Each structure stands twice: as structure tokens, then as C-alpha cells.
Short mmCIF file of C-alpha atoms in Angstrom, two decimals:
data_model
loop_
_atom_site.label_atom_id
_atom_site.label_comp_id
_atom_site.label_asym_id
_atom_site.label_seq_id
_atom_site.Cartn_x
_atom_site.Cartn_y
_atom_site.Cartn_z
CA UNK A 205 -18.73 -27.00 2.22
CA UNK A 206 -18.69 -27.19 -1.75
CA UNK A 207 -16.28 -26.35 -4.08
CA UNK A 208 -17.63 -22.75 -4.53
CA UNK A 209 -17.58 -22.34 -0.78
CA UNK A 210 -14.01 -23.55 -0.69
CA UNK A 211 -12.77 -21.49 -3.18
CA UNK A 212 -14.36 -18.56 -1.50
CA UNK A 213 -12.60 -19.28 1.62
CA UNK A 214 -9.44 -19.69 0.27
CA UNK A 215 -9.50 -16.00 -1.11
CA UNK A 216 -10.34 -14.56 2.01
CA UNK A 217 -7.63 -16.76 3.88
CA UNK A 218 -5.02 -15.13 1.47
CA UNK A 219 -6.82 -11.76 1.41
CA UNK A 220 -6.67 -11.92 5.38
CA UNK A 221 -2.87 -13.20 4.77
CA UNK A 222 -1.99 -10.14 2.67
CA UNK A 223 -3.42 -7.69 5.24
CA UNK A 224 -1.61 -9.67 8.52
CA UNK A 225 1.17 -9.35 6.34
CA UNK A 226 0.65 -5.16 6.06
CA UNK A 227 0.32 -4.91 9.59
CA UNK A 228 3.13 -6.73 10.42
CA UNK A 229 5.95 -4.76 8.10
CA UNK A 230 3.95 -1.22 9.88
CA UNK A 231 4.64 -2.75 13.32
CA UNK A 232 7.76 -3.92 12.48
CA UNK A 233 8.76 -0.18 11.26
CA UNK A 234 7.54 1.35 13.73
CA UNK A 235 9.35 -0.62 16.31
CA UNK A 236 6.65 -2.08 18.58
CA UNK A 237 8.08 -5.43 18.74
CA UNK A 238 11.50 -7.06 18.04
CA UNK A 239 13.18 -10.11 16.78
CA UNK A 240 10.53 -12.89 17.01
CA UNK A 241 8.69 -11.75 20.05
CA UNK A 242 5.00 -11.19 19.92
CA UNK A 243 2.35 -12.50 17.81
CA UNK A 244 -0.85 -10.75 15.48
CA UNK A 245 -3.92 -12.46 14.66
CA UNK A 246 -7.16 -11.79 12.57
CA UNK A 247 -10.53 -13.87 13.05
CA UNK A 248 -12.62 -14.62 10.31
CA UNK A 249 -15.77 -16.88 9.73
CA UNK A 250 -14.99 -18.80 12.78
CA UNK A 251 -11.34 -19.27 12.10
CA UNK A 252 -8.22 -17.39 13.26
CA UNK A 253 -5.28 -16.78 11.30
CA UNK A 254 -2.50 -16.05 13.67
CA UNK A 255 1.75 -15.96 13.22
CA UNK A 256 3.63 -18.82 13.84
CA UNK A 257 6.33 -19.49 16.40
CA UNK A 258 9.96 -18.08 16.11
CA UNK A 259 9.06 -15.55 13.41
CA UNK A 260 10.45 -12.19 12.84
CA UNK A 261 7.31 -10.42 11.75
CA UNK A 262 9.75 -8.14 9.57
CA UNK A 263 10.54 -10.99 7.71
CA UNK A 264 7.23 -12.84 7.78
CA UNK A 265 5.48 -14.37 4.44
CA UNK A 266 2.02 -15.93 4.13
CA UNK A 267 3.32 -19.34 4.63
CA UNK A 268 4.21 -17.78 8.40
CA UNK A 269 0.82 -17.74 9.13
CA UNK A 270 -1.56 -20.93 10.24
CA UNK A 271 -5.46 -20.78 10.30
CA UNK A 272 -6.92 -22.85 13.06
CA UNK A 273 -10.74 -22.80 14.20
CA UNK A 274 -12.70 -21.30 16.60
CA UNK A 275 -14.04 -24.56 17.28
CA UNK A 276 -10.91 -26.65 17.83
CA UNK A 277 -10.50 -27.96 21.01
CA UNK A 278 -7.65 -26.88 23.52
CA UNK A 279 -6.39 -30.15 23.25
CA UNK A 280 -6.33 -30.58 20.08
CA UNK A 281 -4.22 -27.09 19.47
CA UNK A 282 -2.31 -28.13 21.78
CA UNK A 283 -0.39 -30.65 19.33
CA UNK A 284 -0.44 -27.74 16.58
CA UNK A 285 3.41 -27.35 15.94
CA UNK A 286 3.60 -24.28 14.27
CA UNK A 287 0.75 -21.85 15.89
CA UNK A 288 2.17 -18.90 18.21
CA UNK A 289 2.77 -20.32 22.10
CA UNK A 290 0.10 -17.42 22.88
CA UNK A 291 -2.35 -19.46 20.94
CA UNK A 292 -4.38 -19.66 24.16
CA UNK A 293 -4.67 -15.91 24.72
CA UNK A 294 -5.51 -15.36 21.30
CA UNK A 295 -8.32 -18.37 20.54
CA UNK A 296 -9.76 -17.58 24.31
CA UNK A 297 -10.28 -14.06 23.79
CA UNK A 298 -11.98 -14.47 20.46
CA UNK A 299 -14.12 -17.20 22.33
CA UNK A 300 -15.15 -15.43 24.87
CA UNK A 301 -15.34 -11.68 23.30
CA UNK A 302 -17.51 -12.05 19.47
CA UNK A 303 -17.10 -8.83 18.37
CA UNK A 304 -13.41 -8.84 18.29
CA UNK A 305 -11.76 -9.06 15.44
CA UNK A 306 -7.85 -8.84 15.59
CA UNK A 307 -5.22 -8.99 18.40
CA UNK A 308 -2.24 -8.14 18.77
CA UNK A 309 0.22 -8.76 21.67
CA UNK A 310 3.65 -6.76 21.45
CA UNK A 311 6.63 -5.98 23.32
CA UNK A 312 7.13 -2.17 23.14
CA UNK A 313 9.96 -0.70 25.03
CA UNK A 314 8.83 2.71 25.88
CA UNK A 315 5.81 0.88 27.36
CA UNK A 316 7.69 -1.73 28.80
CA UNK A 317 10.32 1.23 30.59
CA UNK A 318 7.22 2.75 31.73
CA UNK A 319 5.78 -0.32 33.31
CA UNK A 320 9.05 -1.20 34.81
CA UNK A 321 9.26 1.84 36.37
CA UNK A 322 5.67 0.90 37.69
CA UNK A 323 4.24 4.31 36.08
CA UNK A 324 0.77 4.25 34.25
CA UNK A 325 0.24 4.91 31.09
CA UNK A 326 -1.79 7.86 30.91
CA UNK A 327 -1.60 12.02 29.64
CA UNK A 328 -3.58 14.76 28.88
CA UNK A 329 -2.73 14.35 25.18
CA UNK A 330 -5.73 14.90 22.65
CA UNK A 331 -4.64 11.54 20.54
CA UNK A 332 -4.68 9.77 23.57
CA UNK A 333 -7.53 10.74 25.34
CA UNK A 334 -9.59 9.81 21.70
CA UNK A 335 -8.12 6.36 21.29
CA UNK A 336 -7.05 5.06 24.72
CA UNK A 337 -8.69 7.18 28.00
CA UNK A 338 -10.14 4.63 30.51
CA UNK A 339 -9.29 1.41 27.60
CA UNK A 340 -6.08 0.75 29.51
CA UNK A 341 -5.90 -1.84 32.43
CA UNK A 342 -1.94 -2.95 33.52
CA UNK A 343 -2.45 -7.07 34.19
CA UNK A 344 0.20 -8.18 37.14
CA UNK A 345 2.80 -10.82 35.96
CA UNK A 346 1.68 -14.63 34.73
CA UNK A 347 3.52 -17.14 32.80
CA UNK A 348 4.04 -16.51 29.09
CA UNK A 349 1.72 -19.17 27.36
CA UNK A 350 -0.41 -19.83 30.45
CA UNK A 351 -3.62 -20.87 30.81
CA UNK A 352 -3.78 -18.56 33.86
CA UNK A 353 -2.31 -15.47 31.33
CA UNK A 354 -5.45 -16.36 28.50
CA UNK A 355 -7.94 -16.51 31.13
CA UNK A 356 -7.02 -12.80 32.64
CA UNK A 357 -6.51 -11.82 29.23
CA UNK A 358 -9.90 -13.05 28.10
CA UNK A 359 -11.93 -11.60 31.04
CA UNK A 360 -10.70 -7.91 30.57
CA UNK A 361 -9.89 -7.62 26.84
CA UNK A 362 -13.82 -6.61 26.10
CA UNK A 363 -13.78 -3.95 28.74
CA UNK A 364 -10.10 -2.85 28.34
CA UNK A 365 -9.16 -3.31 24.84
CA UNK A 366 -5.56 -2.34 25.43
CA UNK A 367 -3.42 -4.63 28.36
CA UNK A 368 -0.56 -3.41 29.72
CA UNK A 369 1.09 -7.09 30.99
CA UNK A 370 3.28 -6.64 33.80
CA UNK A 371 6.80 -7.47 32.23
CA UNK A 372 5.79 -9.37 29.00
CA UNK A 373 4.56 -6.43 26.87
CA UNK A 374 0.90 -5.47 26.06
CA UNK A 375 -2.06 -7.26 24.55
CA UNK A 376 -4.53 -5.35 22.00
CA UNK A 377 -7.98 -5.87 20.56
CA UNK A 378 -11.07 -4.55 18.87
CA UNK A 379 -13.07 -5.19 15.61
CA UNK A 380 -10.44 -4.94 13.43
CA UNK A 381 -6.29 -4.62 12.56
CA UNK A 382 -6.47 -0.91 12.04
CA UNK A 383 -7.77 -0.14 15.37
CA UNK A 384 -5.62 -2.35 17.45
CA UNK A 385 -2.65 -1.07 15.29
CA UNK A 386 -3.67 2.60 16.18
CA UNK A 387 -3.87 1.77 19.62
CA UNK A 388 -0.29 0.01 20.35
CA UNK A 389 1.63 3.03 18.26
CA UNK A 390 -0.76 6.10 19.74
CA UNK A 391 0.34 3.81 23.01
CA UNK A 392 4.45 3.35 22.64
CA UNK A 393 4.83 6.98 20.83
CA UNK A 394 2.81 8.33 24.27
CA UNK A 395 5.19 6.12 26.48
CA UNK A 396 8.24 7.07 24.53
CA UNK A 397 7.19 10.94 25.06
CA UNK A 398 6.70 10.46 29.22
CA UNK A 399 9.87 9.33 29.24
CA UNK A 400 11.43 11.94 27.31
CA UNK A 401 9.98 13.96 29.05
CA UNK A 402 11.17 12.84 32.80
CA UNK A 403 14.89 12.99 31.18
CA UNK A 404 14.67 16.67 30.38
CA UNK A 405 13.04 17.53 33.63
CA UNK A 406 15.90 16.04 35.38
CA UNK A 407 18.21 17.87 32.92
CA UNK A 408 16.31 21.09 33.32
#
């Protein structure tokens, strides 16, 4: 790569930065995650730029963020100190789907209620039926940071671009940050309005 190339890359690192960054503050706001749980990630030109560990994504700056490749070996992340512990869901999934673009994995609580309460996500609602009818799959329970977790994760993501993981949040994916952003709010704000609704039909 020359200099030209280089500099090039380093403007869409910090472009791809600034947007992650976006993203994060409207998840954030919208409470789909909390504290330091959950991770967002963006590919580009056979890298991935994904959150570090341990950060608040409220609070997150560009120097939050590490850039690893497509390329790198599992081994070889594996001694990456700062990369999200989900690395493996994230860099498999981008592997083994091309045309994804950006992933994020959440915890929600209205989805999370929901899933405790072993209900589907699912409704009649216009919004939902034009982003998410049939996309949703609910994955039972594997270890957080698994190889077994990436691998599931991995082999559905293409088909069902929005996971529902059996009590560790949800996983989602498409082309780009937009989409999977539209997804997980249409998603919680849909949960968050079942349950509602349950409480005033027992109060009714």
C-alpha cells in the first residue's frame, strides 16, 4: 500500500469512526443497551472497526474503537487486548456473510422481558411487518464469547438478520448501520408496546 493509499484509508477509518460514534450516542438515547454491555461494528475494505471492551457506548470516543482485519487469524485476535469479547461473533459473521456490513449486538430490556417470559417477538404492526416480519429467529442460550455462540450466530445472521439470543440480548445485521439501527429500535419500541399492553389487559 503507498502513501496515497494509506492516507486514503486513514480517512475512511476516521470517517467510519465518526459514524460508529453517531450510532452509538442514538443507541445509547434510545436505551437499547446499558452501561458497557454490548458491542457495534462496521466492516470496511476487509477490515472491521468494532468497540472495545468495558466501554460505555454513551461515553465512547474514536480512540474506543480498534480496526482489526478480515484476514487475521482467530489466534492471532485472540491476543488483541482491547477488541470487544464478541470479537468472534462479529469477525465470523462478516466472514461467512459478504454482504453485511454492520452489526450490532444489544441488550434491550423490553426484548429481553419478552424473551424471558418465552413470548415471540412478533405483531400485526405496519412498522414491523416492513422492517422485521419473518427476519426474526430467537437463538437458545450459549456462552457469551463462545466459539459455539459465533458459529450459531454466523449460520443464521444472513437468513435472519435480527437474533433474538436467549438471555444475552439480540444480535443485528445487514448492509449497513442505519438498517441494523432501525431494526433493534422498531424491535425494543414493539417489545416495550406488548408488554404494555399485557399490563393494561390485566388492569382492564
Amino acid at each position: 500500500m503507498d502513501r496515497r493509499d494509506r492516507v486514503f484509508n486513514n480517512v475512511q477509518i476516521i470517517k467510519a469512526k465518526e459514524k460508529l460514534l453517531l450510532f452509538s450516542k442514538l443507541i445509547s438515547r434510545n436505551k437499547l443497551t446499558y452501561s458497557s454491555f454490548g458491542n457495534i461494528s462496521l466492516k470496511l475494505d476487509g477490515q472491521i472497526i468494532i468497540k472495545n471492551r468495558g466501554v460505555n457506548l454513551e461515553l465512547a470516543s474514536e480512540s474506543d474503537f480498534s480496526v482489526i482485519s478480515l484476514e487475521d487469524s482467530p489466534s492471532k485476535l485472540k491476543k488483541h487486548a482491547l477488541i470487544s469479547s464478541e470479537w468472534k461473533m462479529h469477525h465470523l459473521s462478516y466472514l461467512k456473510n459478504p454482504s453485511l456490513g454492520a452489526i450490532l449486538h444489544l441488550h434491550p430490556i423490553y426484548i429481553s422481558l419478552l424473551d424471558d417470559l418465552d413470548v415471540d417477538l412478533d405483531s400485526d404492526d405496519l412498522e414491523f411487518n416492513y422492517l422485521l416480519k419473518g427476519k426474526i429467529k430467537r437463538v437458545p442460550f450459549y456462552e457469551p464469547g463462545s466459539e459455539k455462540l459465533a458459529v450459531r450466530v454466523a449460520s443464521n445472521i444472513d437468513k435472519y438478520p435480527f437474533l433474538v439470543l436467549n438471555k444475552h440480548g439480540i444480535v443485528s445485521a445487514a448492509e449497513d448501520l442505519e438498517t441494523v439501527y432501525n431494526y433493534a429500535l422498531t424491535a425494543e419500541r414493539l417489545a416495550q408496546r406488548l408488554i404494555y399492553l399485557r399490563l393494561l389487559k390485566n388492569l382492564c
